[in-house]
Short mmCIF file of C-alpha atoms in Angstrom, two decimals:
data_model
loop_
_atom_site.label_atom_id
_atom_site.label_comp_id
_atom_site.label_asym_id
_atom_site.label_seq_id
_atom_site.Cartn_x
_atom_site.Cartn_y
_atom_site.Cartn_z
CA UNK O 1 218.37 325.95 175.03
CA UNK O 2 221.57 323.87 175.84
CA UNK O 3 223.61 326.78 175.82
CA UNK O 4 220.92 328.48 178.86
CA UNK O 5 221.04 325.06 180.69
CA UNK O 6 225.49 325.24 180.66
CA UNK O 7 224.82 328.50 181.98
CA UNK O 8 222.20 327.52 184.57
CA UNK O 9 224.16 324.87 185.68
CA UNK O 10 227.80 326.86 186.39
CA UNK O 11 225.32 329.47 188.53
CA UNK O 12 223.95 326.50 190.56
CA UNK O 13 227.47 325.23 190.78
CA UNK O 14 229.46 328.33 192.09
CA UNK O 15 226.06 329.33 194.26
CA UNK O 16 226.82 326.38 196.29
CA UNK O 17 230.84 327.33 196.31
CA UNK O 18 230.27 331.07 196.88
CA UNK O 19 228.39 330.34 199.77
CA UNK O 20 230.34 327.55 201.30
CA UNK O 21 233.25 330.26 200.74
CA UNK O 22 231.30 333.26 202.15
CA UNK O 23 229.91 331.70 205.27
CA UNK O 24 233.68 330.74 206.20
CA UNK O 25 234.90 334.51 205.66
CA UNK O 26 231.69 335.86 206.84
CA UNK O 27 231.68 333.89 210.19
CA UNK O 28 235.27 334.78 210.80
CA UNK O 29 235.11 338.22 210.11
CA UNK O 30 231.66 339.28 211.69
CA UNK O 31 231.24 336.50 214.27
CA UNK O 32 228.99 338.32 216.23
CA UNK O 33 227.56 341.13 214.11
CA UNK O 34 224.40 341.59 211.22
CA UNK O 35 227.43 342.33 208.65
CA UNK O 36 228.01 338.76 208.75
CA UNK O 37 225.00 338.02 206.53
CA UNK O 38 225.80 341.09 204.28
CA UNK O 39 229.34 339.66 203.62
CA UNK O 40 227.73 336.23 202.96
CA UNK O 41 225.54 338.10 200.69
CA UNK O 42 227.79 340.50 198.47
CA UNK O 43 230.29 337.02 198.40
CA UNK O 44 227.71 334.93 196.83
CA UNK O 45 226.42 338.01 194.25
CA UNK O 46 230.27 338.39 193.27
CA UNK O 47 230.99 334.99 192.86
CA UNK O 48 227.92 333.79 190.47
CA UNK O 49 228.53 337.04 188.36
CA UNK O 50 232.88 336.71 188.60
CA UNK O 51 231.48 332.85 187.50
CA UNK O 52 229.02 333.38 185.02
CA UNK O 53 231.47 336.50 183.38
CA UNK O 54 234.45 334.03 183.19
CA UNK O 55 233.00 330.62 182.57
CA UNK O 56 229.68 331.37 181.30
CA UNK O 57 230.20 332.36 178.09
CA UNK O 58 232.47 329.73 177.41
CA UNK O 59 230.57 327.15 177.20
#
């Protein structure tokens, strides 16, 4: 159980950072255009599984 809650807790973690990140490079690269919310998107899906592959199992 404390091993699921470390690993709960990193997702939560780089959620926030991944999409802090990706709404930067999203609104700077598609300022005006729907692929701005796909970027977003695909940033925050990489970053919790780049997260949870590297630090998740870790822990």
């Amino acid at each position: 159980m404390e091993k699921t809650w470390n690993v709960l807790k990193y997702v939560v973690v780089g959620m926030m950072e991944t999409v802090a990140l990706g709404s930067m490079i999203g609104a700077s690269i598609f300022l005006s255009s729907p692929g701005g919310t796909l970027a977003i998107l695909l940033g925050l899906v990489v970053g919790v599984l780049g997260l949870v592959i590297y630090d998740g199992w870790k822990v």
